[in-house]
Short mmCIF file of C-alpha atoms and ligand atoms in Angstrom, two decimals:
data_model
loop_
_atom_site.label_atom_id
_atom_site.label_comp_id
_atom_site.label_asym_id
_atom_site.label_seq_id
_atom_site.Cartn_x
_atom_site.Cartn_y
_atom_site.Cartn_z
CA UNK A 205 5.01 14.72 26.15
CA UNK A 206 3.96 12.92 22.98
CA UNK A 207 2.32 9.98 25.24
CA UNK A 208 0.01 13.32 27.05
CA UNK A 209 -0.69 14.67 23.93
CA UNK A 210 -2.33 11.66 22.65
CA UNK A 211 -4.33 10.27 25.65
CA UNK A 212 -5.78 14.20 25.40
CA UNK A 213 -6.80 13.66 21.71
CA UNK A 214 -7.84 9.84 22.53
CA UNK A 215 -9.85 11.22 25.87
CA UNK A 216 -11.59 14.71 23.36
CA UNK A 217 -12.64 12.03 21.00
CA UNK A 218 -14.20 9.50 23.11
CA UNK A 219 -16.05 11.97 24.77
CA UNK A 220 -16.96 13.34 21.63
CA UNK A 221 -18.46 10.42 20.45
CA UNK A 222 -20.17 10.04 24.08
CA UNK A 223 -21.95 12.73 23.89
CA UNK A 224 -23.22 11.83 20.13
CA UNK A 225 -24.07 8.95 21.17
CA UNK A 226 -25.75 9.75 23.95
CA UNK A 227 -27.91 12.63 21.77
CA UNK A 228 -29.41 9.65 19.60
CA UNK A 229 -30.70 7.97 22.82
CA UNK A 230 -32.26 10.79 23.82
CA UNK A 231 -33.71 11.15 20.41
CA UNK A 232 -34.88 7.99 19.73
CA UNK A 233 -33.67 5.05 21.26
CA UNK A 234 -33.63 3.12 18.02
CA UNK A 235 -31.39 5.74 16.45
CA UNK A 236 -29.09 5.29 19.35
CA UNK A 237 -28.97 1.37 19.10
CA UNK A 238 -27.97 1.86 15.58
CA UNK A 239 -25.18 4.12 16.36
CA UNK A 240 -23.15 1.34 18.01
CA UNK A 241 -23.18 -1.22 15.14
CA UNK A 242 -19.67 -0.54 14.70
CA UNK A 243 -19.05 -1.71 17.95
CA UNK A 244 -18.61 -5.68 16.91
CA UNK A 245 -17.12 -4.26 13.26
CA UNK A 246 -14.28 -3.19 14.82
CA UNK A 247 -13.62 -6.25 16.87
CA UNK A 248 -12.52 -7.48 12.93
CA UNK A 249 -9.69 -4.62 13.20
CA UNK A 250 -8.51 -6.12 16.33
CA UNK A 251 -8.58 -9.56 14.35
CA UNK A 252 -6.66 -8.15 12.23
CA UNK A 253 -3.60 -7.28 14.05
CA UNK A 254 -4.27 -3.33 15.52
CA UNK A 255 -3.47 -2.34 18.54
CA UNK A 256 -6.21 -2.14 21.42
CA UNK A 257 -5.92 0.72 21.77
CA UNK A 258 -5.15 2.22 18.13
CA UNK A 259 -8.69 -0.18 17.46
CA UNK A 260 -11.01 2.08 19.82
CA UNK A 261 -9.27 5.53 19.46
CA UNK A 262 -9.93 5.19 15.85
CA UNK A 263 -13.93 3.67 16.05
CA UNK A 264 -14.19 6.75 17.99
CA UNK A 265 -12.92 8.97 15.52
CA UNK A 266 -14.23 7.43 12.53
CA UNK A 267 -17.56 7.67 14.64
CA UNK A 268 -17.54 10.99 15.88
CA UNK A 269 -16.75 12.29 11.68
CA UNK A 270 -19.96 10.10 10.32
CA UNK A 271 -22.36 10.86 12.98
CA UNK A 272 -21.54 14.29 13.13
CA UNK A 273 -22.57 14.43 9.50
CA UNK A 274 -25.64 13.04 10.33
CA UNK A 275 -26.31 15.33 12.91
CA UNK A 276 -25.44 18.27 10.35
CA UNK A 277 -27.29 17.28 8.29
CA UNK A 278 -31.10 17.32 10.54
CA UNK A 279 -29.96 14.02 12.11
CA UNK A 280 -31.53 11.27 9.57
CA UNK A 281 -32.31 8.19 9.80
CA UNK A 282 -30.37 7.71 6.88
CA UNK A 283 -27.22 9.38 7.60
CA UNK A 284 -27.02 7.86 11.02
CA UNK A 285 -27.35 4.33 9.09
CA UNK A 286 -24.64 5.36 6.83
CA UNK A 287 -22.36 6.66 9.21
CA UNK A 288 -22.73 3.48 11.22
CA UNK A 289 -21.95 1.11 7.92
CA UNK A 290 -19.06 3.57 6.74
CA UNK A 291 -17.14 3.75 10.23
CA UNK A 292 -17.53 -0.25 10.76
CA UNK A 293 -16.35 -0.99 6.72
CA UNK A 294 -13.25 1.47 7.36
CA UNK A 295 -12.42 -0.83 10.34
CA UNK A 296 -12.91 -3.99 8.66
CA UNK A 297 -10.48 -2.03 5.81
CA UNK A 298 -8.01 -0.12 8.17
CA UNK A 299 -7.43 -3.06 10.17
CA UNK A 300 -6.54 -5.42 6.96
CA UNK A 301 -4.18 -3.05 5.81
CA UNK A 302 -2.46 -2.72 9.01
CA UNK A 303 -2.41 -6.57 9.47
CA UNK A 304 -0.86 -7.07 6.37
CA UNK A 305 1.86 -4.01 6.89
CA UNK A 306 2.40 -6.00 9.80
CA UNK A 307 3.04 -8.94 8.63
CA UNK A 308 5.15 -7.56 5.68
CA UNK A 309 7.46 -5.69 8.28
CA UNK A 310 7.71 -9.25 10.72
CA UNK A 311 8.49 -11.18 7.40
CA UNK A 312 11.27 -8.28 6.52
CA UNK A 313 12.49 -8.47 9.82
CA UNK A 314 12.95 -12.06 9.88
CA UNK A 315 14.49 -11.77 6.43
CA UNK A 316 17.38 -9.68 7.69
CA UNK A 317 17.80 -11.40 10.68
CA UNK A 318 17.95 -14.49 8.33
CA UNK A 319 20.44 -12.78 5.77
CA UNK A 320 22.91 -11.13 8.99
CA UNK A 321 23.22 -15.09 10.69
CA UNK A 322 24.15 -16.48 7.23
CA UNK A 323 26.65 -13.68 6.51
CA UNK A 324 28.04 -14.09 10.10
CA UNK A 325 28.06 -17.60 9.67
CA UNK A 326 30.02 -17.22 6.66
CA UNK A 327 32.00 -14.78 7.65
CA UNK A 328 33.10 -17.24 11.03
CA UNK A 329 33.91 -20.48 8.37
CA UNK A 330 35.74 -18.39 6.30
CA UNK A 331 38.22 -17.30 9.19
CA UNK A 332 38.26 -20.44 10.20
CA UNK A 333 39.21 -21.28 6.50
CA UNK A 334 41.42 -18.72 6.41
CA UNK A 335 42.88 -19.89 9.91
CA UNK A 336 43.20 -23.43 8.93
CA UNK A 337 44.90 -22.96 5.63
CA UNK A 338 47.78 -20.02 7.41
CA UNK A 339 48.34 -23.00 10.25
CA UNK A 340 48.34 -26.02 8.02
CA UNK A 341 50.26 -24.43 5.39
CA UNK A 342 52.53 -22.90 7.95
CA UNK A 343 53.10 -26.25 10.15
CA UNK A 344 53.50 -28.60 6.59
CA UNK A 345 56.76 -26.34 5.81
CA UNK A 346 58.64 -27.72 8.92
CA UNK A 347 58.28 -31.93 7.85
CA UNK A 348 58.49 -30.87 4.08
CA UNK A 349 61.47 -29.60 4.89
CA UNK A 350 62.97 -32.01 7.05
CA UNK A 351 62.04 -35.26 4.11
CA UNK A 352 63.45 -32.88 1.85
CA UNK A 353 67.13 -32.37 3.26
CA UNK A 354 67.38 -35.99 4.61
CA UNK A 355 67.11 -37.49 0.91
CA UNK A 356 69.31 -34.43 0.13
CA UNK A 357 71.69 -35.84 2.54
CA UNK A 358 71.42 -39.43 1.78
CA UNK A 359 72.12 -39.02 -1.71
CA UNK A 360 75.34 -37.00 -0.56
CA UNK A 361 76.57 -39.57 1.60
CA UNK A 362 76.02 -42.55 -0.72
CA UNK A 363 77.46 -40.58 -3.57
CA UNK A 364 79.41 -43.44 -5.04
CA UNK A 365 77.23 -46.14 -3.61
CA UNK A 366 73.57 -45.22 -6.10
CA UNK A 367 73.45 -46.73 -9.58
CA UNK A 368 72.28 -43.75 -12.07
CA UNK A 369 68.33 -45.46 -11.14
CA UNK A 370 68.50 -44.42 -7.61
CA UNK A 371 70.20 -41.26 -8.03
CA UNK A 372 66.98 -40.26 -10.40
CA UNK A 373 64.39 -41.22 -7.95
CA UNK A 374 66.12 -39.29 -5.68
CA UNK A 375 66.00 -36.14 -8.36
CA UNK A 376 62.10 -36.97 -8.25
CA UNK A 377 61.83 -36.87 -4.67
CA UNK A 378 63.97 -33.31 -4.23
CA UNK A 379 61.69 -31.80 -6.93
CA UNK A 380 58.24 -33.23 -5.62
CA UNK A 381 59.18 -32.04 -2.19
CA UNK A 382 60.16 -28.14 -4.13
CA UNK A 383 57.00 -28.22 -5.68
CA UNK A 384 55.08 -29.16 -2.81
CA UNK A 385 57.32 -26.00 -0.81
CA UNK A 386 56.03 -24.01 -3.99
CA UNK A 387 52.44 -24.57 -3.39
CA UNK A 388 52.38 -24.22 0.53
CA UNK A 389 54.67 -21.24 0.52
CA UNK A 390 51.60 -19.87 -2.37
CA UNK A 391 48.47 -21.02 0.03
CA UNK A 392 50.16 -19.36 2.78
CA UNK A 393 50.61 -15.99 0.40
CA UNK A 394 46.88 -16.40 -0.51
CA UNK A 395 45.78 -16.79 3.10
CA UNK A 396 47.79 -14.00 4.02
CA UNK A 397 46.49 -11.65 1.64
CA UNK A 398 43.18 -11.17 4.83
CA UNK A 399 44.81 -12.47 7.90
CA UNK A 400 47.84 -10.59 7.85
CA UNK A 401 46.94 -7.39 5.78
CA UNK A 402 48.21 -3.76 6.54
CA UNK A 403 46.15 -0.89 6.85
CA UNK A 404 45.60 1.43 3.65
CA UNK A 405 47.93 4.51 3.44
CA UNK A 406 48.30 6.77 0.30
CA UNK A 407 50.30 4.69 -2.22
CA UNK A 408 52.42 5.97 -5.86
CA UNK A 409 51.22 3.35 -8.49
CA UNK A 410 54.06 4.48 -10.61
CA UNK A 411 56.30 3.16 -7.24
CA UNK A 412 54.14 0.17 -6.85
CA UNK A 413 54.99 -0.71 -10.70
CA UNK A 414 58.64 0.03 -10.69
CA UNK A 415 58.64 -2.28 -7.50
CA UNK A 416 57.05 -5.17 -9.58
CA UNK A 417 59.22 -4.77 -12.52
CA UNK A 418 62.48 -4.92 -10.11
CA UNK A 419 61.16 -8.28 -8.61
CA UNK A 420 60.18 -9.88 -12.31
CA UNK A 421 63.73 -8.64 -13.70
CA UNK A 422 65.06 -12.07 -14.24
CA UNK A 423 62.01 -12.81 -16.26
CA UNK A 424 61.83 -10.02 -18.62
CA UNK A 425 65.70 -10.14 -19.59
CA UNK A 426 64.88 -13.84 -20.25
CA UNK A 427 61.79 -13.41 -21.86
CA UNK A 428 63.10 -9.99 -23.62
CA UNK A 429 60.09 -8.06 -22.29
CA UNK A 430 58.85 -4.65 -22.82
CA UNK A 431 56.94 -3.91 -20.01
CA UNK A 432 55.30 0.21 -20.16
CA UNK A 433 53.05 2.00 -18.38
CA UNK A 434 51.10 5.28 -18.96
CA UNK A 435 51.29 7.95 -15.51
CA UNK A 436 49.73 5.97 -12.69
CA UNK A 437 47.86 7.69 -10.18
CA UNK A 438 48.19 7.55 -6.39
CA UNK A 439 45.66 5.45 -4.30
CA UNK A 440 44.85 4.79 -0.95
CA UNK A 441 45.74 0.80 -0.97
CA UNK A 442 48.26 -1.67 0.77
CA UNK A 443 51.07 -1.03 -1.11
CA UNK A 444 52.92 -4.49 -0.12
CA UNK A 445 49.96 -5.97 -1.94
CA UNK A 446 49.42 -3.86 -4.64
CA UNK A 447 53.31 -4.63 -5.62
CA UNK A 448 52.33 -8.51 -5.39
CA UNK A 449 49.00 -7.64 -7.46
CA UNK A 450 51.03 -6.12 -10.15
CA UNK A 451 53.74 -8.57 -10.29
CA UNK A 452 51.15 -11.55 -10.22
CA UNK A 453 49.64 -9.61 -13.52
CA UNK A 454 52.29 -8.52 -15.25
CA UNK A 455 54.58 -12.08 -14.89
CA UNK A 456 51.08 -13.52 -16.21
CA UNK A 457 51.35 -11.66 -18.98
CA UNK A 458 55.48 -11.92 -19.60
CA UNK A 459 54.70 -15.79 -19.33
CA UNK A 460 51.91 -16.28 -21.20
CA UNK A 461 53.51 -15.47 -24.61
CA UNK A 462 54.68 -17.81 -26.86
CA UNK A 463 56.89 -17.34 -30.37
CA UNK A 464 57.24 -13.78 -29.76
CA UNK A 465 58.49 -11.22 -27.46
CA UNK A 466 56.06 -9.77 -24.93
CA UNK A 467 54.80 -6.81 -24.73
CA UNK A 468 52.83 -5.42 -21.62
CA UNK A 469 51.32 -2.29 -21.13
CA UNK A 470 50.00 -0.97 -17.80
CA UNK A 471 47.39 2.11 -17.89
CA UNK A 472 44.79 3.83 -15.42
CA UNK A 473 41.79 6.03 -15.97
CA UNK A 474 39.37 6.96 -13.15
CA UNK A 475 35.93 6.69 -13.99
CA UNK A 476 32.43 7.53 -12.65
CA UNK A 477 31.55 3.93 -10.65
CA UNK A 478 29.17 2.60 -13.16
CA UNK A 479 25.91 0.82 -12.18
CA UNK A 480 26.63 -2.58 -14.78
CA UNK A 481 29.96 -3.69 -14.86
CA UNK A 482 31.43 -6.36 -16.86
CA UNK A 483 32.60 -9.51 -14.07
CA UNK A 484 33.55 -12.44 -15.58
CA UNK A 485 31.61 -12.52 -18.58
CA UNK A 486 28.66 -11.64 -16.99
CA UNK A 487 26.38 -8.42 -16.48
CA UNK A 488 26.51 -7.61 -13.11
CA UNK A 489 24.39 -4.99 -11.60
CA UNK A 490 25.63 -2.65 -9.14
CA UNK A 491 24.44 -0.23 -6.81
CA UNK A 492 26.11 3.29 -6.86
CA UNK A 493 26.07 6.71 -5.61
CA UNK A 494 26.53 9.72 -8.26
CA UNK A 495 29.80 11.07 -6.41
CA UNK A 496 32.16 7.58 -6.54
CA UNK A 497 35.08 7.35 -8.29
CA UNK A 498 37.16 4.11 -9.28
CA UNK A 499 40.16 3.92 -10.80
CA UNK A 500 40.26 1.26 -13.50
CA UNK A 501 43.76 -0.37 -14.23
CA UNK A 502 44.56 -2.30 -17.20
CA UNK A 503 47.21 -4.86 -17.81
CA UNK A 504 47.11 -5.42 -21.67
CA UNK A 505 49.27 -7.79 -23.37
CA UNK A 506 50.39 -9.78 -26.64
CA UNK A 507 50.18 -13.64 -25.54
CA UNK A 508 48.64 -16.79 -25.89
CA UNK A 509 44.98 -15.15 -24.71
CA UNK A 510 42.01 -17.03 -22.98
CA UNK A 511 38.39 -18.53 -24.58
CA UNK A 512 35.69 -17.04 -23.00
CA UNK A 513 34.50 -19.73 -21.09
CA UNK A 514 37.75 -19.61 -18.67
CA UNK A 515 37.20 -15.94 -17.70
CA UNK A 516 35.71 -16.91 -14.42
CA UNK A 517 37.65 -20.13 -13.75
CA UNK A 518 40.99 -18.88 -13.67
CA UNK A 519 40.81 -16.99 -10.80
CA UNK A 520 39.69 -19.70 -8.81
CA UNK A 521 42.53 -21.40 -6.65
CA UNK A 522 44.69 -24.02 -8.19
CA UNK A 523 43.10 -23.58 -11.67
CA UNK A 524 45.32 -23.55 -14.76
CA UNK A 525 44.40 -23.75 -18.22
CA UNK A 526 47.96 -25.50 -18.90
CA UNK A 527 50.65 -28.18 -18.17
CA UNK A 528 53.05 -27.39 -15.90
CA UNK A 529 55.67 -29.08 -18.75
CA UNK A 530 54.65 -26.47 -20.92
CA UNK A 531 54.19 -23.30 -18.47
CA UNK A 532 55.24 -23.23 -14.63
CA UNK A 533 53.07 -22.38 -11.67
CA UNK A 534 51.04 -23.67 -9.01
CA UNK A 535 47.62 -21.40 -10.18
CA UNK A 536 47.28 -19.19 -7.50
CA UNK A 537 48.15 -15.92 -8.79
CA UNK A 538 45.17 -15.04 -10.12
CA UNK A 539 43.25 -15.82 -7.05
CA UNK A 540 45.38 -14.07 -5.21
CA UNK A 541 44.90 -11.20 -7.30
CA UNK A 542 41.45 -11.59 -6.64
CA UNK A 543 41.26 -11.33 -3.11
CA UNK A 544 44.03 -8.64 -3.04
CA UNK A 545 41.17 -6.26 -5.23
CA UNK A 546 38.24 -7.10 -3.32
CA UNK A 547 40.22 -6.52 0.17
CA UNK A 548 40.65 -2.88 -1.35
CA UNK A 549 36.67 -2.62 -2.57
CA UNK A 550 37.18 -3.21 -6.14
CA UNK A 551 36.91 -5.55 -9.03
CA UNK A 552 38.73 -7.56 -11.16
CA UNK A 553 37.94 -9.55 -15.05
CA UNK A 554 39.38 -10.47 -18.03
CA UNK A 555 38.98 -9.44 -21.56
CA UNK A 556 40.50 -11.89 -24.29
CA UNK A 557 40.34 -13.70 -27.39
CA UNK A 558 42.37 -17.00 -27.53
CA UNK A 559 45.69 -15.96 -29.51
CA UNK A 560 44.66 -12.42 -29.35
CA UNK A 561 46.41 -11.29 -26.13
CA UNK A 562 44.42 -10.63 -23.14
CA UNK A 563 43.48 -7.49 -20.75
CA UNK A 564 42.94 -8.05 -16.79
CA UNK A 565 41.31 -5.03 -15.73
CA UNK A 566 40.48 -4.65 -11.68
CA UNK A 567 39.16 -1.46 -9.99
CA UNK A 568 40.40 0.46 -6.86
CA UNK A 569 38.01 2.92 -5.54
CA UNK A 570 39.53 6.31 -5.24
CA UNK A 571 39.06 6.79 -1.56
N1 LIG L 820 48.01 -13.09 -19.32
C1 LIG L 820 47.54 -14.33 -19.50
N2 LIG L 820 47.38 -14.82 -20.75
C2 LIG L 820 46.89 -16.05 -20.95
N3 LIG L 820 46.49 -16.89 -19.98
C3 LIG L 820 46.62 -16.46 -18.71
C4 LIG L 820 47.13 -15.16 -18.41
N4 LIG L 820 47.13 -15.02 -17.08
C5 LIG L 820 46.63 -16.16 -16.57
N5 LIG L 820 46.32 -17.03 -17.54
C6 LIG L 820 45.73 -18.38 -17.37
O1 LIG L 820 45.13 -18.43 -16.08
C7 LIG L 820 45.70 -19.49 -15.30
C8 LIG L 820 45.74 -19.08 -13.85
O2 LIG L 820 46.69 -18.03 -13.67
P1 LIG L 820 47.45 -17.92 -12.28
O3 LIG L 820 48.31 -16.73 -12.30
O4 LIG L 820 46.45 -18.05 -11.20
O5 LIG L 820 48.30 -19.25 -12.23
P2 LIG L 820 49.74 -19.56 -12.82
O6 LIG L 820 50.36 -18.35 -13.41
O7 LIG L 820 49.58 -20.74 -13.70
O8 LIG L 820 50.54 -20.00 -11.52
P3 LIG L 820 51.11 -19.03 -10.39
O9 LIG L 820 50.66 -17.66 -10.69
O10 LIG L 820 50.53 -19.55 -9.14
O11 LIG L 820 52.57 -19.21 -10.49
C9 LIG L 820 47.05 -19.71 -15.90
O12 LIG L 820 47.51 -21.02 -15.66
C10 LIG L 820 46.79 -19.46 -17.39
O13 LIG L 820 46.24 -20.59 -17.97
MG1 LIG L 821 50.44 -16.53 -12.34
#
């Protein structure tokens, strides 16, 4: 219907201009002549990147409107000559523009197909990542364990046999091999945290927290905690992992005190989604609609706090700002964290002074 409509309009024109055309021959024949100068103007358009057909449908058109003012107006010399000029120069115009649209849609099209490879190629080596590490770290456990017991079992047997020398390289050799069972069993948490995810349901935060504070018991009896909270809301989350998020946050916190007892406090507003958000130091700008909420969730507390220029490296895997002499830990909690908020869409940053305590604050959109 569309494709009729304009081969009528094309057809009404061109016949149009015809018939002007033919009206200056029988005029003058001069006049006549004149009236196709355009003809080789428009051949620019076509240089240019227009269509065929687009090209003639529109010298026609642009024709047909200039001589018909010439016509109008007791058919001049002058007007014809004008008419002529103005119809070519619109061609010479119309056609740049629409080359250059052109090319500015071709480059934008090639710079989105560009930008979707490189995300799916990203996307592919970080399964792969996430793939390797789950397998590696999975498959390690079964040799670790095996070097592990047999020393165990040597020692045992040869009791009486060791000088006080070989029974402590054997101590070394059980505790490398518990560390090393530390870090895989953490690498296979943190690889977990994508590949074997559960789907969002509506989640209690005050259940989530209670949860967290049953698993990090032992720790706040020994560390004499006081661990409160403010009403939490409910969110639509993994609850598994927000109870690891949590716990990951709040032991933080319980360990990272020093000379005095800790004291943690967990709170939640919800809050327009805010085009610049604090990420690690940095401004960040963000693109929002009007209607989102987040909830923002703050883990405040009285320890040894950070320097600025760690905000961004601690969550990174396997980064610690510490000895593990004078605090314990492999440094993946943090990254964990991490990829436990942006799984659910949000955020996550720090806010500290060294000595001063610290807050880690992380977002959880609201639906
Ligand atoms: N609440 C906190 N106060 C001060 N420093 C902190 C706090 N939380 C984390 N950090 C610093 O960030 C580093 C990384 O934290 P992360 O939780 O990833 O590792 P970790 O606690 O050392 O080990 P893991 O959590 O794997 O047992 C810590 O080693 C510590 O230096
Ligand atoms: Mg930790």
């Amino acid at each position: 219907m569309v494709h009729t409509k304009k081969y009528i309009f094309m057809a009404l024109i061109t016949l149009s201009s015809a018939l002007i055309i033919l009206y200056f021959f029988a005029k003058t024949r001069n006049l006549g002549i004149l009236s196709l100068v355009p003809v080789p103007v428009m051949l620019i358009g076509w240089f240019y990147g227009m269509k065929p057909a687009v090209t003639v449908a529109l010298f026609f058109a642009l024709f047909t409107v200039f001589s018909s003012t010439a016509i109008i107006h007791g058919e001049t010399k002058q007007y014809l000559y004008i008419g002529s000029v103005m119809s070519g120069a619109s061609f010479v115009l119309i056609g740049f523009i629409v080359g250059k649209l052109k090319d500015l849609t071709e480059q934008k099209k090639a710079a989105v197909t560009r930008i979707r490879s490189l995300a799916n190629d990203l996307k592919r080596s970080n399964l792969e990542l996430e793939q390797f590490a789950y397998i590696a770290s999975h498959d390690l456990l079964e040799p670790l364990r095996m070097v592990s017991n047999y020393v165990q079992l040597l020692e045992k047997r040869n009791k009486d046999k060791l000088d006080s020398d070989s029974k402590e390289f054997i101590g070394f050799a059980v505790d490398g091999a518990k560390r090393m069972k530390r870090l895989i069993d953490d690498l296979l948490t943190h690889s977990r945290v994508s590949t074997k995810g559960r789907p969002f349901e509506p989640v209690e935060c005050e259940k989530v927290f209670e949860a967290a504070i049953k698993n990090l018991e032992f720790a706040i009896q020994d560390k004499k905690a006081n661990v409160t909270h403010d009403p939490l809301p409910r969110v639509t989350a993994d609850e598994g992992q927000l109870v690891q998020l949590f716990q990951n946050l709040i032991g933080n916190a319980i360990k990272f005190c020093k000379e005095r007892a800790p004291e943690v406090h967990v709170s939640a507003v919800r809050q327009k989604r805010s085009s610049m958000d604090r990420q690690g130091g940095m401004i960040a700008e963000i693109r929002t609609r009007n209607d989102e909420f987040d909830w923002l969730f703050s883990v405040r507390d009285n320890g040894i706090g950070i320097a600025p220029m760690y905000f961004e490296r601690i969550f990174k895997i396997f980064q610690r700002l510490h000895a593990r002499e004078e605090y314990d830990g492999t440094g993946i909690g943090l990254a964990v964290c991490m990829k436990i908020v942006e799984r659910h869409g949000g955020r996550i940053w720090v806010e500290s002074k060294e000595g001063e305590g610290a807050v880690f604050l992380f977002t959880i959109p609201e639906k």
